[in-house]
Amino acid sequence: MEQRDVLVVLYDGVQSLDVSGPVEVFSGAERGSPGAYRIRTASLDGAPVRTTSGLTLVPDTTLDAAAPPHTLLVPGGEGTSTPDPRLVAWLRARAPHARRKVSVCSGAFLLAAAGLLDGRRATTHWALCDRLAAEHPAVRVAPEPIYVRDGDVATSAGVTAGIDLALALVEEDLGRDLALTVARHLVVFLRRPGNQTQFSAQLAAQTAERRPLRDVQQWISENPAADLSVEALADRARLSPRHFARAFRDETGMTPGRYVDRVRLEAARRRLEDTADGIERISRQCGYGTAEAMRRAFVRVLGASPAEYRRRFRPAPPPP
């Protein structure tokens, strides 16, 4: 069996969970399949690094002394905002020799600074996507997926997305059964599809400043099966449809139609995860009308049908 070296890059200001989450996944896979992975950590000079939470991590070696790995893992953290030029230079020179380049959260900024994301599709934490696109226009930033794979480079959103991506890599390397065993041990789902959205409709959209529009946002969330046409929502806000649509977009950052689509999808996802209701019933409860309409929405946004989504994310019933 091939042993895959996993090298984790450490630096001052690294996010400790960006390191420990994926490392726990790979080490769990190693316990289940001895010899599958060898995990090492390295910093520029081999000295301990201070994480953003104040923890100290002691690396195994220096970056220069580390052999080219199978998987190079670059975690995020506050240290990516002003990266050490030596680290960027090391990544530019040495990262191409790794068979897989992986970043977690703002670690994408280090890969981008080294030119490793130029011309590629990539993601990072949703709050940083605009900044990544502005600072590195050659990168095709995808703000919504929890992780993105483009050739031999994979980028992920926040901490839990790094775990999702690591599980996907273990599944690719060693099969679904072992990845599922690791996921169960960590009490996480195997696995969220990479193109699942990072955030809810309420997080994606700003909260409107004016009370009537805020009330409409709340009404949409509480009544996904209601008539949520622009005309109906405008009447609730006591505005003309044209004025309502413009004001809603200006104050929330998205059109009423897109906001409604997100709320309905989110409501359906919750019901699939938390209830045993049939898909036909959920489609009516969430305003889709038909199961086929809901299926098309799920496939378009999440890349999975409602039935597949439920299979992945609804907790298994406790054993008798």
XYZ file of N, CA and C in Angstrom, residues 5-265:
783
model
N 2.609 10.905 2.319
C 3.121 11.902 3.257
C 2.226 13.129 3.229
N 1.804 13.569 4.405
C 1.013 14.790 4.557
C 1.868 15.793 5.324
N 2.195 16.899 4.687
C 3.016 17.934 5.322
C 2.129 19.133 5.627
N 2.090 19.527 6.902
C 1.269 20.646 7.352
C 2.173 21.845 7.617
N 1.899 22.942 6.960
C 2.715 24.156 7.089
C 2.270 24.936 8.327
N 3.231 25.263 9.191
C 2.948 26.048 10.391
C 3.643 27.411 10.300
N 3.018 28.411 10.902
C 3.579 29.765 10.923
C 2.934 30.512 12.082
N 3.560 31.555 12.546
C 2.967 32.355 13.615
C 1.646 32.954 13.140
N 0.621 32.849 13.990
C -0.692 33.359 13.628
C -1.550 32.347 12.899
N -1.157 31.072 12.921
C -1.970 30.038 12.286
C -3.190 29.756 13.167
N -4.288 29.333 12.553
C -5.498 28.954 13.280
C -5.350 27.496 13.704
N -5.381 27.244 15.013
C -5.089 25.895 15.521
C -6.088 24.863 14.999
N -7.363 25.228 14.874
C -8.347 24.265 14.404
C -8.193 23.950 12.918
N -7.643 24.896 12.156
C -7.360 24.616 10.747
C -6.282 23.542 10.616
N -5.437 23.459 11.635
C -4.404 22.427 11.660
C -4.977 21.123 12.199
N -5.582 21.192 13.387
C -5.966 19.962 14.085
C -7.135 19.239 13.418
N -8.074 19.982 12.785
C -9.207 19.315 12.155
C -8.788 18.324 11.073
N -8.111 18.784 10.013
C -7.659 17.844 8.991
C -6.669 16.795 9.516
N -5.794 17.201 10.456
C -4.837 16.236 11.000
C -5.562 15.099 11.711
N -6.631 15.410 12.438
C -7.396 14.351 13.097
C -8.016 13.399 12.075
N -8.445 13.937 10.947
C -9.017 13.082 9.905
C -7.955 12.137 9.348
N -6.802 12.683 8.968
C -5.757 11.836 8.389
C -5.187 10.849 9.416
N -5.039 11.293 10.669
C -4.511 10.378 11.679
C -5.526 9.289 12.003
N -6.838 9.636 11.961
C -7.855 8.611 12.152
C -7.833 7.580 11.036
N -7.610 8.037 9.819
C -7.497 7.106 8.690
C -6.256 6.237 8.835
N -5.185 6.805 9.359
C -3.958 6.034 9.573
C -4.171 4.930 10.612
N -4.945 5.241 11.649
C -5.240 4.208 12.651
C -6.075 3.086 12.046
N -6.977 3.450 11.156
C -7.818 2.440 10.530
C -7.109 1.662 9.446
N -6.082 2.268 8.853
C -5.326 1.617 7.791
C -3.843 1.939 7.991
N -3.188 1.231 8.902
C -1.797 1.547 9.244
C -0.901 1.595 8.010
N -0.105 2.653 7.950
C 0.796 2.825 6.824
C 0.225 3.675 5.707
N -1.043 4.110 5.852
C -1.674 4.871 4.778
C -1.142 6.300 4.708
N -0.900 6.905 5.868
C -0.449 8.287 5.906
C 0.708 8.450 6.892
N 1.599 9.365 6.567
C 2.591 9.835 7.528
C 2.425 11.343 7.612
N 2.087 11.834 8.781
C 1.756 13.248 8.968
C 2.912 13.954 9.650
N 3.352 15.052 9.049
C 4.432 15.840 9.630
C 4.047 17.315 9.583
N 4.575 18.055 10.536
C 4.382 19.501 10.567
C 5.729 20.175 10.414
N 5.732 21.356 9.815
C 6.995 22.052 9.566
C 6.778 23.557 9.561
N 7.743 24.276 10.102
C 7.749 25.740 10.024
C 9.031 26.167 9.307
N 9.149 27.452 9.044
C 10.299 27.931 8.276
C 11.629 27.547 8.911
N 11.740 27.805 10.200
C 13.016 27.515 10.863
C 12.924 26.376 11.862
N 11.803 25.724 11.912
C 11.631 24.610 12.839
C 11.274 25.018 14.253
N 11.116 26.306 14.502
C 10.805 26.788 15.847
C 9.314 26.670 16.123
N 8.925 26.579 17.399
C 7.503 26.558 17.738
C 6.796 27.810 17.215
N 5.503 27.674 16.915
C 4.716 28.809 16.431
C 3.581 29.068 17.397
N 3.148 30.304 17.435
C 2.056 30.731 18.298
C 0.795 30.844 17.452
N -0.264 30.150 17.860
C -1.512 30.187 17.096
C -2.329 31.415 17.482
N -3.382 31.670 16.719
C -4.230 32.836 17.000
C -4.918 32.723 18.354
N -5.132 31.499 18.848
C -5.791 31.307 20.140
C -4.815 31.321 21.301
N -3.507 31.447 21.005
C -2.507 31.478 22.057
C -1.820 30.153 22.312
N -2.286 29.086 21.666
C -1.615 27.800 21.813
C -0.270 27.818 21.096
N 0.653 27.022 21.579
C 1.954 26.877 20.930
C 2.026 25.508 20.270
N 2.388 25.485 19.005
C 2.557 24.233 18.270
C 4.031 24.031 17.965
N 4.512 22.824 18.212
C 5.917 22.505 17.975
C 6.030 21.670 16.710
N 6.653 22.184 15.673
C 6.748 21.438 14.405
C 7.729 20.279 14.500
N 7.579 19.355 13.580
C 8.482 18.203 13.522
C 9.813 18.548 12.875
N 9.808 19.510 11.959
C 11.007 19.785 11.179
C 10.913 21.179 10.565
N 11.919 21.527 9.796
C 11.890 22.781 9.036
C 11.293 22.511 7.653
N 10.777 23.538 7.046
C 10.221 23.371 5.711
C 11.289 22.955 4.712
N 12.477 23.533 4.828
C 13.536 23.200 3.873
C 13.986 21.749 4.000
N 13.876 21.187 5.214
C 14.329 19.812 5.425
C 13.259 18.789 5.058
N 12.049 19.234 4.859
C 10.953 18.306 4.571
C 11.027 17.815 3.128
N 10.839 16.509 2.968
C 10.808 15.939 1.624
C 9.522 16.350 0.918
N 9.513 16.386 -0.413
C 8.275 16.719 -1.131
C 7.155 15.768 -0.718
N 6.042 16.296 -0.232
C 4.974 15.426 0.270
C 4.007 15.009 -0.832
N 3.205 14.029 -0.501
C 2.083 13.696 -1.366
C 1.022 14.794 -1.271
N 0.701 15.198 -0.031
C -0.319 16.218 0.217
C 0.278 17.338 1.048
N 0.263 18.536 0.509
C 0.726 19.714 1.234
C -0.492 20.456 1.756
N -0.572 20.620 3.073
C -1.730 21.254 3.711
C -1.327 22.614 4.255
N -2.002 23.660 3.798
C -1.715 25.029 4.216
C -2.925 25.558 4.984
N -2.858 25.606 6.314
C -3.979 26.100 7.100
C -4.067 27.615 7.067
N -5.203 28.145 7.533
C -5.396 29.586 7.575
C -5.090 30.158 8.943
N -5.379 31.430 9.080
C -5.137 32.112 10.341
C -4.783 33.563 10.106
N -4.696 34.330 11.187
C -4.407 35.757 11.061
C -3.045 36.017 10.421
N -2.152 35.056 10.521
C -0.824 35.221 9.933
C -0.828 35.307 8.427
N -1.946 34.972 7.781
C -1.998 35.060 6.323
C -2.195 36.496 5.848
N -2.575 37.407 6.753
C -2.825 38.789 6.329
C -1.532 39.509 5.983
N -0.449 39.163 6.666
C 0.879 39.721 6.350
C 1.865 38.565 6.353
N 1.823 37.730 5.340
C 2.646 36.508 5.354
C 4.130 36.802 5.262
N 4.906 35.932 5.858
C 6.361 36.029 5.767
C 6.769 35.801 4.304
N 7.495 36.733 3.694
C 7.907 36.548 2.288
C 8.678 35.259 2.064
N 9.387 34.793 3.095
C 10.133 33.536 2.938
C 9.178 32.353 2.786
N 8.045 32.412 3.484
C 7.070 31.331 3.367
C 6.442 31.325 1.978
N 6.107 32.507 1.473
C 5.541 32.594 0.128
C 6.543 32.075 -0.902
N 7.821 32.447 -0.733
C 8.862 31.992 -1.661
C 9.018 30.472 -1.598
N 8.935 29.915 -0.380
C 9.043 28.453 -0.239
C 7.872 27.775 -0.952
N 6.680 28.297 -0.766
C 5.520 27.708 -1.432
C 5.638 27.797 -2.945
N 6.110 28.930 -3.437
C 6.254 29.093 -4.883
C 7.244 28.079 -5.454
N 8.312 27.817 -4.711
C 9.357 26.926 -5.214
C 9.063 25.450 -4.967
N 8.468 25.149 -3.812
C 8.381 23.748 -3.401
C 6.994 23.132 -3.529
N 5.957 23.941 -3.404
C 4.607 23.381 -3.462
C 4.302 22.654 -4.771
N 4.781 23.138 -5.931
C 4.480 22.408 -7.167
C 4.942 20.958 -7.170
N 5.885 20.603 -6.284
C 6.376 19.222 -6.243
C 5.450 18.300 -5.459
N 4.496 18.868 -4.718
C 3.513 18.047 -4.006
C 2.444 17.584 -4.981
N 1.975 16.362 -4.806
C 0.948 15.842 -5.707
C -0.409 16.486 -5.463
N -0.654 16.902 -4.214
C -1.897 17.620 -3.892
C -1.553 18.830 -3.034
N -2.125 19.971 -3.407
C -1.991 21.188 -2.614
C -3.357 21.508 -2.032
N -3.423 21.672 -0.704
C -4.693 21.837 -0.016
C -4.602 23.044 0.915
N -5.617 23.905 0.898
C -5.666 25.002 1.864
C -6.961 24.945 2.649
N -6.883 25.456 3.867
C -8.059 25.577 4.727
C -8.266 27.057 5.020
N -9.489 27.532 4.834
C -9.865 28.898 5.163
C -8.921 29.895 4.476
N -8.333 30.824 5.243
C -7.498 31.865 4.639
C -6.147 31.356 4.174
N -5.870 30.070 4.340
C -4.659 29.502 3.750
C -4.625 29.695 2.246
N -5.807 29.914 1.646
C -5.868 30.178 0.205
C -5.074 31.420 -0.170
N -4.976 32.388 0.746
C -4.215 33.599 0.452
C -2.733 33.281 0.282
N -2.220 32.318 1.024
C -0.816 31.937 0.870
C -0.593 31.244 -0.469
N -1.509 30.348 -0.842
C -1.382 29.702 -2.144
C -1.488 30.728 -3.266
N -2.412 31.682 -3.105
C -2.590 32.705 -4.135
C -1.360 33.600 -4.233
N -0.776 33.978 -3.091
C 0.402 34.834 -3.100
C 1.570 34.154 -3.801
N 1.601 32.822 -3.733
C 2.670 32.058 -4.389
C 2.340 31.765 -5.848
N 1.200 32.258 -6.352
C 0.831 32.049 -7.746
C 0.228 30.695 -8.037
N -0.091 29.933 -6.989
C -0.562 28.567 -7.192
C -2.050 28.485 -7.535
N -2.758 29.600 -7.381
C -4.181 29.604 -7.701
C -4.496 30.378 -8.973
N -3.494 30.919 -9.631
C -3.732 31.695 -10.851
C -4.456 30.848 -11.895
N -5.568 31.380 -12.400
C -6.337 30.673 -13.421
C -7.180 29.542 -12.888
N -7.164 29.330 -11.582
C -7.928 28.233 -10.986
C -9.167 28.750 -10.259
N -10.108 27.863 -10.095
C -11.285 28.133 -9.267
C -10.930 27.784 -7.828
N -11.266 28.661 -6.890
C -10.887 28.443 -5.498
C -11.891 29.113 -4.584
N -11.841 28.728 -3.294
C -12.698 29.360 -2.307
C -11.914 29.603 -1.035
N -12.537 30.332 -0.118
C -12.006 30.567 1.219
C -13.197 30.892 2.102
N -12.961 31.313 3.327
C -14.064 31.686 4.205
C -14.922 32.749 3.519
N -16.241 32.630 3.667
C -17.142 33.522 2.924
C -16.857 34.996 3.203
N -16.418 35.329 4.425
C -16.161 36.732 4.755
C -14.912 37.276 4.084
N -14.100 36.386 3.509
C -12.833 36.803 2.903
C -12.827 36.681 1.379
N -13.911 36.185 0.802
C -13.923 35.928 -0.644
C -13.738 37.204 -1.462
N -14.401 38.277 -1.070
C -14.245 39.529 -1.818
C -12.800 40.009 -1.772
N -12.187 39.890 -0.619
C -10.793 40.318 -0.489
C -9.861 39.458 -1.340
N -10.104 38.148 -1.349
C -9.276 37.265 -2.166
C -9.398 37.636 -3.636
N -10.620 37.915 -4.089
C -10.834 38.279 -5.492
C -10.175 39.614 -5.821
N -10.230 40.565 -4.886
C -9.651 41.884 -5.138
C -8.127 41.839 -5.154
N -7.539 41.095 -4.229
C -6.081 41.054 -4.129
C -5.445 40.133 -5.161
N -6.218 39.148 -5.641
C -5.670 38.169 -6.591
C -6.660 37.978 -7.733
N -6.733 38.942 -8.638
C -7.738 38.886 -9.712
C -7.561 37.707 -10.667
N -6.402 37.073 -10.664
C -6.204 35.915 -11.538
C -6.880 34.657 -10.994
N -7.370 34.723 -9.751
C -8.045 33.582 -9.137
C -9.542 33.682 -9.399
N -10.163 32.605 -9.802
C -11.608 32.563 -10.018
C -12.277 32.153 -8.696
N -12.624 33.153 -7.907
C -13.118 32.912 -6.553
C -14.576 32.459 -6.589
N -14.850 31.352 -5.917
C -16.216 30.829 -5.779
C -16.620 31.016 -4.321
N -17.477 31.979 -4.022
C -17.745 32.319 -2.622
C -18.656 31.365 -1.870
N -19.406 30.526 -2.569
C -20.405 29.737 -1.860
C -19.990 28.317 -1.484
N -19.242 27.565 -2.290
C -18.964 26.170 -1.933
C -18.140 26.052 -0.649
N -18.328 24.937 0.061
C -17.525 24.724 1.259
C -16.114 24.252 0.893
N -15.968 23.630 -0.262
C -14.623 23.396 -0.782
C -14.677 23.255 -2.299
N -13.547 23.515 -2.922
C -13.435 23.490 -4.378
C -12.186 22.707 -4.748
N -12.301 21.834 -5.729
C -11.130 21.118 -6.245
C -10.939 21.501 -7.714
N -9.731 21.912 -8.023
C -9.389 22.292 -9.391
C -8.046 21.648 -9.704
N -8.093 20.528 -10.401
C -6.857 19.805 -10.677
C -6.243 19.272 -9.391
N -4.962 19.548 -9.195
C -4.277 19.033 -8.010
C -4.298 20.027 -6.851
N -5.145 21.034 -6.925
C -5.276 22.033 -5.867
C -6.697 21.995 -5.316
N -6.799 21.972 -3.986
C -8.103 21.986 -3.327
C -8.095 23.073 -2.263
N -9.148 23.877 -2.232
C -9.271 24.954 -1.254
C -10.596 24.791 -0.529
N -10.624 25.195 0.748
C -11.841 25.018 1.533
C -12.160 26.273 2.309
N -13.369 26.297 2.843
C -13.835 27.458 3.608
C -13.321 27.355 5.042
N -14.190 27.586 6.024
C -13.755 27.623 7.417
C -13.386 26.263 7.972
N -13.216 26.212 9.298
C -12.662 25.047 9.984
C -13.358 23.749 9.618
N -14.688 23.700 9.763
C -15.381 22.450 9.499
C -15.292 22.042 8.035
N -15.178 23.024 7.150
C -15.029 22.702 5.729
C -13.689 22.015 5.473
N -12.669 22.369 6.254
C -11.381 21.681 6.136
C -11.512 20.210 6.503
N -12.354 19.920 7.487
C -12.615 18.529 7.859
C -13.355 17.821 6.732
N -14.350 18.489 6.153
C -15.083 17.902 5.027
C -14.145 17.565 3.872
N -13.252 18.493 3.561
C -12.329 18.264 2.455
C -11.378 17.121 2.775
N -10.861 17.080 4.008
C -9.961 15.991 4.391
C -10.669 14.642 4.294
N -11.932 14.578 4.706
C -12.688 13.333 4.583
C -12.865 12.936 3.126
N -13.095 13.930 2.256
C -13.228 13.637 0.827
C -11.920 13.070 0.268
N -10.786 13.591 0.735
C -9.491 13.082 0.259
C -9.236 11.671 0.772
N -9.607 11.402 2.026
C -9.464 10.048 2.568
C -10.347 9.077 1.791
N -11.569 9.502 1.482
C -12.459 8.640 0.707
C -11.864 8.347 -0.670
N -11.267 9.364 -1.279
C -10.631 9.164 -2.577
C -9.450 8.201 -2.473
N -8.665 8.326 -1.407
C -7.460 7.508 -1.257
C -7.764 6.086 -0.819
N -8.674 5.938 0.147
C -8.815 4.659 0.844
C -10.223 4.081 0.823
N -11.160 4.797 0.225
C -12.507 4.256 0.102
C -13.494 4.842 1.091
N -14.768 4.689 0.754
C -15.834 5.295 1.542
C -15.952 4.688 2.932
N -15.763 3.381 3.047
C -15.975 2.726 4.342
C -15.036 3.281 5.411
N -13.762 3.436 5.070
C -12.816 3.957 6.053
C -13.113 5.424 6.359
N -13.436 6.202 5.324
C -13.767 7.606 5.560
C -14.992 7.719 6.460
N -15.965 6.845 6.278
C -17.164 6.857 7.111
C -16.810 6.498 8.554
N -15.909 5.552 8.745
C -15.466 5.193 10.088
C -14.827 6.390 10.784
N -13.977 7.118 10.058
C -13.343 8.302 10.632
C -14.396 9.352 10.969
N -15.343 9.564 10.065
C -16.387 10.558 10.296
C -17.214 10.213 11.533
N -17.535 8.952 11.692
C -18.311 8.545 12.862
C -17.516 8.762 14.145
N -16.237 8.483 14.099
C -15.388 8.688 15.278
C -15.347 10.158 15.667
N -15.318 11.025 14.674
C -15.270 12.464 14.936
C -16.660 13.061 15.143
N -17.701 12.234 15.001
C -19.089 12.658 15.137
C -19.397 13.788 14.148
N -19.020 13.565 12.898
C -19.385 14.476 11.818
C -20.013 13.645 10.717
N -20.694 14.327 9.797
C -21.327 13.630 8.682
C -20.310 13.342 7.594
N -20.467 12.234 6.938
C -19.725 11.945 5.718
C -20.725 12.040 4.568
N -20.548 12.936 3.802
C -19.805 14.158 3.933
C -20.587 15.207 3.218
N -20.458 16.447 3.575
C -21.161 17.497 2.851
C -20.569 17.613 1.447
N -21.400 17.694 0.425
C -20.853 17.883 -0.918
C -20.106 19.198 -0.990
N -19.031 19.217 -1.771
C -18.192 20.404 -1.821
C -18.923 21.655 -2.239
N -19.933 21.514 -3.095
C -20.623 22.709 -3.554
C -21.820 23.076 -2.688
N -21.921 22.464 -1.497
C -22.930 22.935 -0.552
C -22.572 24.346 -0.124
N -23.600 25.183 0.023
C -23.341 26.569 0.369
C -22.732 26.698 1.755
N -21.863 27.712 1.930
C -21.190 27.927 3.197
C -22.111 28.489 4.258
N -23.157 29.188 3.862
C -23.888 29.966 4.851
C -25.374 30.009 4.550
N -26.129 30.423 5.529
C -27.577 30.478 5.382
C -27.992 31.725 4.625
N -29.253 31.745 4.239
C -29.762 32.935 3.551
C -29.658 34.160 4.438
N -29.892 33.983 5.736
C -29.831 35.125 6.646
C -28.416 35.655 6.784
N -27.416 34.774 6.696
C -26.030 35.239 6.748
C -25.599 35.829 5.422
N -26.074 35.233 4.340
C -25.651 35.695 3.019
C -26.170 37.096 2.738
N -27.374 37.373 3.191
C -27.969 38.687 2.949
C -27.784 39.579 4.165
N -27.631 40.852 3.909
C -27.590 41.803 4.996
C -28.990 41.966 5.574
N -29.049 42.381 6.828
C -30.338 42.709 7.423
C -30.731 44.109 6.970
N -31.935 44.230 6.470
C -32.390 45.521 5.971
C -32.428 46.555 7.095
N -32.204 47.804 6.730
C -32.214 48.873 7.718
C -33.636 49.271 8.092
N -34.514 49.356 7.102
C -35.869 49.812 7.361
C -36.738 48.697 7.938
N -37.535 49.052 8.909
C -38.366 48.080 9.611
C -39.281 47.284 8.676
N -39.978 47.910 7.728
C -40.867 47.104 6.868
C -40.109 46.012 6.108
N -38.897 46.306 5.656
C -38.135 45.307 4.911
C -37.618 44.210 5.846
N -37.215 44.593 7.069
C -36.799 43.578 8.049
C -37.966 42.649 8.375
N -39.149 43.233 8.517
C -40.323 42.412 8.803
C -40.620 41.449 7.653
N -40.414 41.909 6.435
C -40.624 41.042 5.275
C -39.611 39.898 5.291
N -38.345 40.182 5.605
C -37.352 39.118 5.705
C -37.780 38.068 6.724
N -38.250 38.520 7.866
C -38.699 37.588 8.899
C -39.897 36.782 8.417
N -40.836 37.438 7.733
C -42.026 36.758 7.212
C -41.636 35.669 6.213
N -40.696 35.968 5.342
C -40.251 34.970 4.363
C -39.701 33.743 5.077
N -38.864 33.956 6.095
C -38.259 32.838 6.811
C -39.301 31.984 7.526
N -40.349 32.626 8.041
C -41.355 31.897 8.806
C -42.439 31.280 7.931
N -42.538 31.721 6.674
C -43.624 31.267 5.803
C -43.114 30.917 4.403
N -42.207 29.936 4.283
C -41.648 29.636 2.959
C -42.662 29.123 1.949
N -43.812 28.612 2.435
C -44.817 28.076 1.518
C -45.830 29.122 1.070
N -45.718 30.332 1.603
C -46.691 31.378 1.260
C -46.419 31.931 -0.142
N -47.310 32.798 -0.590
C -47.085 33.516 -1.845
C -45.969 34.535 -1.585
N -44.794 34.283 -2.137
C -43.640 35.147 -1.895
C -43.225 35.866 -3.175
N -44.193 36.140 -4.015
C -43.917 36.928 -5.214
C -43.551 38.351 -4.812
N -42.903 39.064 -5.703
C -42.536 40.450 -5.429
C -43.780 41.273 -5.113
N -44.850 41.012 -5.850
C -46.085 41.772 -5.632
C -46.641 41.540 -4.229
N -46.651 40.282 -3.800
C -47.187 39.970 -2.475
C -46.308 40.552 -1.374
N -44.994 40.450 -1.544
C -44.077 40.978 -0.528
C -44.124 42.502 -0.495
N -44.255 43.116 -1.665
C -44.346 44.573 -1.721
C -45.605 45.055 -1.020
N -46.693 44.327 -1.185
C -47.933 44.699 -0.523
C -47.789 44.606 0.995
N -47.066 43.588 1.458
C -46.835 43.445 2.899
C -45.986 44.592 3.436
N -45.040 45.073 2.615
C -44.191 46.184 3.039
C -44.830 47.545 2.778
N -46.007 47.528 2.143
C -46.728 48.756 1.787
C -45.884 49.644 0.863
N -45.296 48.988 -0.141
C -44.517 49.688 -1.157
C -44.972 49.203 -2.522
N -44.689 49.986 -3.541
C -44.962 49.500 -4.892
C -43.982 48.384 -5.216
N -44.350 47.436 -6.075
C -43.423 46.346 -6.414
C -42.069 46.846 -6.894
N -42.067 47.870 -7.735
C -40.803 48.379 -8.262
C -39.948 48.978 -7.149
N -40.587 49.801 -6.289
C -39.854 50.416 -5.174
C -39.361 49.355 -4.200
N -40.216 48.359 -3.924
C -39.832 47.296 -2.998
C -38.626 46.516 -3.516
N -38.669 46.103 -4.783
C -37.582 45.306 -5.353
C -36.259 46.063 -5.303
N -36.303 47.353 -5.626
C -35.075 48.150 -5.612
C -34.564 48.344 -4.186
N -35.469 48.662 -3.247
C -35.066 48.893 -1.865
C -34.534 47.609 -1.231
N -35.183 46.474 -1.515
C -34.747 45.196 -0.945
C -33.339 44.857 -1.420
N -33.098 45.028 -2.711
C -31.773 44.738 -3.255
C -30.724 45.672 -2.675
N -31.050 46.950 -2.567
C -30.086 47.927 -2.053
C -29.727 47.651 -0.595
N -30.701 47.210 0.189
C -30.471 47.071 1.624
C -30.003 45.677 2.033
N -30.254 44.667 1.226
C -29.850 43.308 1.603
C -28.740 42.744 0.734
N -28.513 43.348 -0.420
C -27.459 42.860 -1.294
C -27.896 41.772 -2.250
N -29.184 41.427 -2.253
C -29.670 40.433 -3.212
C -31.126 40.724 -3.551
N -31.569 40.206 -4.676
C -32.949 40.446 -5.105
C -33.914 39.667 -4.220
N -35.183 40.086 -4.164
C -36.170 39.317 -3.392
C -36.267 37.863 -3.872
N -36.221 37.659 -5.183
C -36.343 36.304 -5.703
C -35.213 35.405 -5.249
N -33.995 35.920 -5.271
C -32.862 35.101 -4.845
C -32.942 34.811 -3.350
N -33.367 35.803 -2.578
C -33.497 35.588 -1.138
C -34.547 34.516 -0.855
N -35.664 34.577 -1.543
C -36.710 33.573 -1.362
C -36.186 32.184 -1.729
N -35.459 32.092 -2.828
C -34.904 30.798 -3.240
C -34.019 30.216 -2.147
N -33.190 31.062 -1.551
C -32.269 30.577 -0.514
C -33.024 30.155 0.740
N -34.011 30.941 1.136
C -34.780 30.593 2.333
C -35.499 29.263 2.134
N -36.101 29.072 0.970
C -36.816 27.822 0.718
C -35.868 26.627 0.710
N -34.715 26.798 0.098
C -33.745 25.708 0.077
C -33.269 25.388 1.489
